[in-house]
Short mmCIF file of C-alpha atoms in Angstrom, two decimals:
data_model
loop_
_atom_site.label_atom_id
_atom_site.label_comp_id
_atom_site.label_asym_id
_atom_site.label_seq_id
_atom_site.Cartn_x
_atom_site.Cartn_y
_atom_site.Cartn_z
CA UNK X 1 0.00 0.00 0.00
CA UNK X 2 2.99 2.19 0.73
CA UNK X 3 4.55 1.61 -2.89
CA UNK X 4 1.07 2.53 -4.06
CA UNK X 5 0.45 5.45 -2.23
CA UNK X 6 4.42 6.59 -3.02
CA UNK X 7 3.37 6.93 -6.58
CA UNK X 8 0.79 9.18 -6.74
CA UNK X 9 0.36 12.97 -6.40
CA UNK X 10 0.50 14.81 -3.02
CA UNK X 11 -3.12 16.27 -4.23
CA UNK X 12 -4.17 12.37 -4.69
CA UNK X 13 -2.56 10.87 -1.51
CA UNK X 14 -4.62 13.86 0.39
CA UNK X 15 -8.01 13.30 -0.93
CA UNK X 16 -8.00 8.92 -0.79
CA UNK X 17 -7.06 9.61 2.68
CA UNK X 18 -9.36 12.29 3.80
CA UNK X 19 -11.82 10.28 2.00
CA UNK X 20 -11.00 7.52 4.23
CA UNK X 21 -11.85 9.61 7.53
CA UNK X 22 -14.88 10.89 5.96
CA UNK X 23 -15.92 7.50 5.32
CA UNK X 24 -15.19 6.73 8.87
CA UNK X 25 -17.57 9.39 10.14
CA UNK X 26 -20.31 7.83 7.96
CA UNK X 27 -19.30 4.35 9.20
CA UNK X 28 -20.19 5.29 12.51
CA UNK X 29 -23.22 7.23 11.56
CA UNK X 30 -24.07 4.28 10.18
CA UNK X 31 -25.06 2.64 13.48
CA UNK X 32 -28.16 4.53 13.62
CA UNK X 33 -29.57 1.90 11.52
CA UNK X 34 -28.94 -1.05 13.59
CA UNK X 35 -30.04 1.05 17.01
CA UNK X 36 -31.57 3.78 18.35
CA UNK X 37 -29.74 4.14 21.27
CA UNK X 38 -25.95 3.29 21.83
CA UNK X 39 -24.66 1.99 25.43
CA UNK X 40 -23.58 5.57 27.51
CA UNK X 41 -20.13 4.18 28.22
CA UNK X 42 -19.83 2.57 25.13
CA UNK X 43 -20.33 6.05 23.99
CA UNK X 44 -17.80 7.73 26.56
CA UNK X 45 -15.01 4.98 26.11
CA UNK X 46 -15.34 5.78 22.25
CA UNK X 47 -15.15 9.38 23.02
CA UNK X 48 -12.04 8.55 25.47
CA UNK X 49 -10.77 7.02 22.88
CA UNK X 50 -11.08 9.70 20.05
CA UNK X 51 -9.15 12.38 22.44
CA UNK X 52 -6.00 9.77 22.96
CA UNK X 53 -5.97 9.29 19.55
CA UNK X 54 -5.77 12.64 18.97
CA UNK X 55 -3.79 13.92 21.92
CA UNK X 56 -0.99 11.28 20.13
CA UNK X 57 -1.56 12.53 16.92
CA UNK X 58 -0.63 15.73 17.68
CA UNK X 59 2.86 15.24 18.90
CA UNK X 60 3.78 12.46 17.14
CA UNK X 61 2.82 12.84 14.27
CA UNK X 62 2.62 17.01 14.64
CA UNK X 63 4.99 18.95 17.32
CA UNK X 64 7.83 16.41 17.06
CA UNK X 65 8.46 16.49 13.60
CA UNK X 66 8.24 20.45 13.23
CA UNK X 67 10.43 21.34 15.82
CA UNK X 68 12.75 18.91 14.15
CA UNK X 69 11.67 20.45 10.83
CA UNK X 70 12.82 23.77 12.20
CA UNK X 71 15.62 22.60 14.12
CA UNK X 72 18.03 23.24 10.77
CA UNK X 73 15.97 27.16 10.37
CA UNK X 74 17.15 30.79 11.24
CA UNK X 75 15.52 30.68 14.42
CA UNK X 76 15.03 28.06 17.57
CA UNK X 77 13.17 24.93 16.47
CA UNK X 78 11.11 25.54 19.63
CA UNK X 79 9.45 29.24 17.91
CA UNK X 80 7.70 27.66 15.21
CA UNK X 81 6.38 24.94 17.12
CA UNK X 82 5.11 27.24 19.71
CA UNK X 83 3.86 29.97 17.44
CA UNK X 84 1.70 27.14 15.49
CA UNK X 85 0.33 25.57 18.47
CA UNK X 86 -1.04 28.58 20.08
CA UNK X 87 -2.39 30.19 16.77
CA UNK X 88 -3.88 26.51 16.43
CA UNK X 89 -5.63 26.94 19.70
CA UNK X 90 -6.76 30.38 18.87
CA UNK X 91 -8.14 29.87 15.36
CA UNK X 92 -10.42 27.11 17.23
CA UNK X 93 -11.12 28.92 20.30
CA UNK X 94 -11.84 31.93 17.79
CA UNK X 95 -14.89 29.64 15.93
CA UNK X 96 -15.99 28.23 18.85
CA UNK X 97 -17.10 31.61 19.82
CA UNK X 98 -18.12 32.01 16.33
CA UNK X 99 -19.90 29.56 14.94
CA UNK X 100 -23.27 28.43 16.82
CA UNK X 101 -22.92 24.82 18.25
CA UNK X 102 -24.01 22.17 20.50
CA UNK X 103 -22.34 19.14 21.90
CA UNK X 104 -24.51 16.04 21.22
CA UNK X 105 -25.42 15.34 25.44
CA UNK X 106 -25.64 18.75 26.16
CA UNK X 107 -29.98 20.55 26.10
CA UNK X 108 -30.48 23.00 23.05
CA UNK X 109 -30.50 25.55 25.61
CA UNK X 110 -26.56 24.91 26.77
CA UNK X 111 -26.00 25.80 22.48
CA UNK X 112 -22.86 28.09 22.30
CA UNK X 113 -22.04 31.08 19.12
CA UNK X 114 -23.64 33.69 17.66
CA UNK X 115 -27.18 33.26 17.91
CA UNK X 116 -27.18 29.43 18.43
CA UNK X 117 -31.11 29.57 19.46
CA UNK X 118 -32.38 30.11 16.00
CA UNK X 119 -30.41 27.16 14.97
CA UNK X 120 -32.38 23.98 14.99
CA UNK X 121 -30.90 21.25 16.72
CA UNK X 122 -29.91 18.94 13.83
CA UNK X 123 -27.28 22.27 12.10
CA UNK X 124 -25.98 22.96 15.73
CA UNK X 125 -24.64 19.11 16.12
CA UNK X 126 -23.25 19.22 12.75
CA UNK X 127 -21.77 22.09 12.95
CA UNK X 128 -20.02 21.18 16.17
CA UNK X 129 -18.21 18.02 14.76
CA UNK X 130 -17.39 19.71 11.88
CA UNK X 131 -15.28 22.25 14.24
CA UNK X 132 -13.59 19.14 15.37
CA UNK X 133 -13.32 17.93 11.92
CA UNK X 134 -11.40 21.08 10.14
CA UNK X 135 -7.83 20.88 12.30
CA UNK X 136 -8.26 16.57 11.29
CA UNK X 137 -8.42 17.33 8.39
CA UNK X 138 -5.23 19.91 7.87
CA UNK X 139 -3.70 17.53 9.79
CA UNK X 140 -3.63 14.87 7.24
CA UNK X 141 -2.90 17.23 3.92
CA UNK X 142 0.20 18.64 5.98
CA UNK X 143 0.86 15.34 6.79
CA UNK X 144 1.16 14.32 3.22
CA UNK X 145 2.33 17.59 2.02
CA UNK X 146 5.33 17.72 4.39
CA UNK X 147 6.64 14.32 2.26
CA UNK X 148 5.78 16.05 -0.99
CA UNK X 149 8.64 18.77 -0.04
CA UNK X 150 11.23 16.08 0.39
CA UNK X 151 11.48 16.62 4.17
CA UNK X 152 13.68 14.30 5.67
CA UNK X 153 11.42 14.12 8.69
CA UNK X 154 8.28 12.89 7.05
CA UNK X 155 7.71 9.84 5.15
CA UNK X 156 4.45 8.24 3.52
CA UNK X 157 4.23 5.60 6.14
CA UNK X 158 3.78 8.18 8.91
CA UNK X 159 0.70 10.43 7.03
CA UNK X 160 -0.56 6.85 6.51
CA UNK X 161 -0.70 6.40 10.28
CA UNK X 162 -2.03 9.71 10.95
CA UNK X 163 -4.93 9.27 8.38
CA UNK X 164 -5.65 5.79 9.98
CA UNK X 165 -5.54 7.39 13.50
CA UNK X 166 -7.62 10.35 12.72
CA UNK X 167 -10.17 8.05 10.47
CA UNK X 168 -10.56 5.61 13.88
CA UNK X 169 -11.27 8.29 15.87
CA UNK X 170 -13.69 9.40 13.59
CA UNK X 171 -16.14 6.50 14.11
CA UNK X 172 -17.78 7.59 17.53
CA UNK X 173 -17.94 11.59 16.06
CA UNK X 174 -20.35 10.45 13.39
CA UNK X 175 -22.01 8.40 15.94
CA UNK X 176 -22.46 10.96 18.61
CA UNK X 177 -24.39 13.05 16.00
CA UNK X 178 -26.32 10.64 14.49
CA UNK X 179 -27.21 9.35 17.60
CA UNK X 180 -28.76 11.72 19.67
CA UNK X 181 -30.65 12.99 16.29
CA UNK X 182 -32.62 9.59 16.01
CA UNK X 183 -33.52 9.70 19.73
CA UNK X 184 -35.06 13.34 19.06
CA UNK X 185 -37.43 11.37 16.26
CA UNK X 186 -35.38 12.44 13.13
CA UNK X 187 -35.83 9.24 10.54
CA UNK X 188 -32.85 7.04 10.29
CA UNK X 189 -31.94 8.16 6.69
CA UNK X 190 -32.04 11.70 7.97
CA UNK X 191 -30.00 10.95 11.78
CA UNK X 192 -27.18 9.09 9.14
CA UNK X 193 -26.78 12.01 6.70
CA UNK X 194 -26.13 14.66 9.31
CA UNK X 195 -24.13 12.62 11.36
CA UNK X 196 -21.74 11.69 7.80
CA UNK X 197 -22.43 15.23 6.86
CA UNK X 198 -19.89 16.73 9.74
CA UNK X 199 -16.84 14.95 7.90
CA UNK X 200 -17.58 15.99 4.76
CA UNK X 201 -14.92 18.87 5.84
CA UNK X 202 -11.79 17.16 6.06
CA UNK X 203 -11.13 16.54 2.21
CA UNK X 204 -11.61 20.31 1.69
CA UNK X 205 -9.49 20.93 4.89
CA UNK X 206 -6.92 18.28 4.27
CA UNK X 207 -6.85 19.88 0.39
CA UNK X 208 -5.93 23.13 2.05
CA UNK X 209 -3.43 21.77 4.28
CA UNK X 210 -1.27 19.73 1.29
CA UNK X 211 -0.87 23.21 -1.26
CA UNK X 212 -0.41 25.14 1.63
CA UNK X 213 2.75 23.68 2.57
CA UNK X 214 3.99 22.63 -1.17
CA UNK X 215 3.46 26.04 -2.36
CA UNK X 216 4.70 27.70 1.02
CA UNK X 217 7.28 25.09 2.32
CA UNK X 218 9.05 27.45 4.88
CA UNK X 219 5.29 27.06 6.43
CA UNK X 220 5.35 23.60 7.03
CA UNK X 221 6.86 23.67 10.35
CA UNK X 222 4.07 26.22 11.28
CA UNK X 223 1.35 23.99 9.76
CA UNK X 224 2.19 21.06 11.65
CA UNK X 225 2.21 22.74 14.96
CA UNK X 226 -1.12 24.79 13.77
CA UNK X 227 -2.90 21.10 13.16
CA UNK X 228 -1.44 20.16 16.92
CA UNK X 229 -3.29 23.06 18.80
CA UNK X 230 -6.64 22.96 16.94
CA UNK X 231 -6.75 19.45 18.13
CA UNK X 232 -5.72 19.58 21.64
CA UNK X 233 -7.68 22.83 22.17
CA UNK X 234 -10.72 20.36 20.64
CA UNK X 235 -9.86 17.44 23.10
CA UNK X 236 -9.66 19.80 26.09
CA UNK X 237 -12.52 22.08 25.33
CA UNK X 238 -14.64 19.47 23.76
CA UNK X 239 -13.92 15.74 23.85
CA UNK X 240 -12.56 15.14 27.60
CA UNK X 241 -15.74 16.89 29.31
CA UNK X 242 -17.72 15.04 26.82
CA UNK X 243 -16.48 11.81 27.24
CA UNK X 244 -16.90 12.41 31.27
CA UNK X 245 -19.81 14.31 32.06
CA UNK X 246 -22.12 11.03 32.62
CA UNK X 247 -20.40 9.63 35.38
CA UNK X 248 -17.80 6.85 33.40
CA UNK X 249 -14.76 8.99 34.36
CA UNK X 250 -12.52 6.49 34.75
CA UNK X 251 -13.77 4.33 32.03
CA UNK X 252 -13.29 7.56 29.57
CA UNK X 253 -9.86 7.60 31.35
CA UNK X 254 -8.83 4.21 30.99
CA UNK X 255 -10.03 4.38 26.87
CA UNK X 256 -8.00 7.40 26.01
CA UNK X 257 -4.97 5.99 27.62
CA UNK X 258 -5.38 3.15 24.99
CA UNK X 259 -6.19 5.54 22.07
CA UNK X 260 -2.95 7.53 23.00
CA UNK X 261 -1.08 3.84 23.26
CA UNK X 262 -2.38 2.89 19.75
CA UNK X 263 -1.90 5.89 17.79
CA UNK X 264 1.95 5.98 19.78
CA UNK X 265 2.73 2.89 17.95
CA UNK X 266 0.75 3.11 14.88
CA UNK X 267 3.07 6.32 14.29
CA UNK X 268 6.51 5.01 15.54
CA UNK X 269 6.14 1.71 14.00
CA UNK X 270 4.85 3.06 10.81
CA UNK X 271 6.84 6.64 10.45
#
């Protein structure tokens, strides 16, 4: 698969991967046909599981390689890495304020953004995952951009981890929209196409993130750090509480140590 993916275009590589995660969001939007109601801590050990995943991602597959990136730069390899993480944080902290929202177990009335009343319930879920979606999904097309500049640090096999990682994590997102939209009494067909609907993102993100750094290499290191600190700011703010809030603390706990553990190795042993 390697030897495969080595011979196509960056552009390529980017979408059949961000394809992938999209498809994994449907997969697990999916499960609204089989069920109208998932197991709670099911539920929060999937969401435990999403934030390790993610919480890995972003320095293995992220901070480490763009301080090393910008290790051989005018300045310290720590500035770039530092600078990208906080704007990271601050682009997603910036649209969370932004853009109206709601997590799936939290009441309509709990909605965050700019008038996120006059929202019905269905565009607020979606547009929360989504959120969670976009740093994913410049994740993966920096990934795969960062080997198209010849940088020693990246290599096929590690964006191929990443986009595995990000596209297993992606499973109980679509779920945790579709999910809460069939209990409400939307049809399954409907409850499956919003929850799908909230990765639809990442190929246009991921697109982004791959002639960003081709075009603008000296970037890259910037762009990798930038993925890192949408994502943690997302697991913090977002996907930690979530996974939490209905009493399965340590279960949550226990399930993102394994998601970190998993995505450790799928990177080191891949990359």
């Amino acid at each position: 698969m390697i030897d495969f993916f080595s011979s196509l275009s960056p552009v390529v590589q980017t979408l059949l991967a961000s394809f992938f995660t999209w498809g994994m969001t449907a997969l697990g939007a999916s499960l609204v046909f089989t069920t109208k109601k998932v197991n709670q801590k099911l539920m929060d050990g999937m969401l435990g599981f999403a934030g390790g995943v993610m919480i890995a991602a972003s320095f293995w597959s992220l901070l480490a390689p763009a301080i090393s990136m910008a290790e051989s730069g005018p300045v310290p390899g720590w500035i770039p890495a530092a600078v990208g993480f906080m704007l990271g944080g601050i682009f997603l902290w910036s649209a969370d304020n932004v853009l109206p929202h709601l997590s799936p177990s939290m009441p309509p009335s709990e909605a965050e953004g700019v008038h996120p009343l006059e929202r019905k319930r269905s565009t607020l879920l979606v547009l929360a995952i989504t959120m969670h979606n976009i740093p994913e999904g410049l994740a993966v097309g920096v990934a795969f951009g960062s080997v198209a500049t010849g940088n020693p640090e990246a290599s096929i096999a590690g964006a191929l981890a990443l986009a595995i990682g990000m596209g297993i994590q992606n499973f109980p997102e679509g779920t945790s929209v579709s999910m809460p939209l069939r209990r409400d009494g939307m049809s399954r067909a409907k409850s499956f196409y919003y929850g799908q609907l909230s990765g639809a993102v990442e190929p246009i993100a991921a697109l982004i993130g791959v002639l960003a750094v081709t075009v603008m290499e000296p970037l890259l290191p910037y762009a990798l750090s930038f993925a890192a600190g949408a994502m943690i700011f997302v697991v913090a703010e977002e996907v930690i509480p979530g996974s939490q809030e209905n009493g399965n603390r340590d279960l949550a706990s226990m399930w993102l140590m394994i998601g970190f553990t998993i995505m450790m190795i799928l990177d080191v042993a891949l990359g």
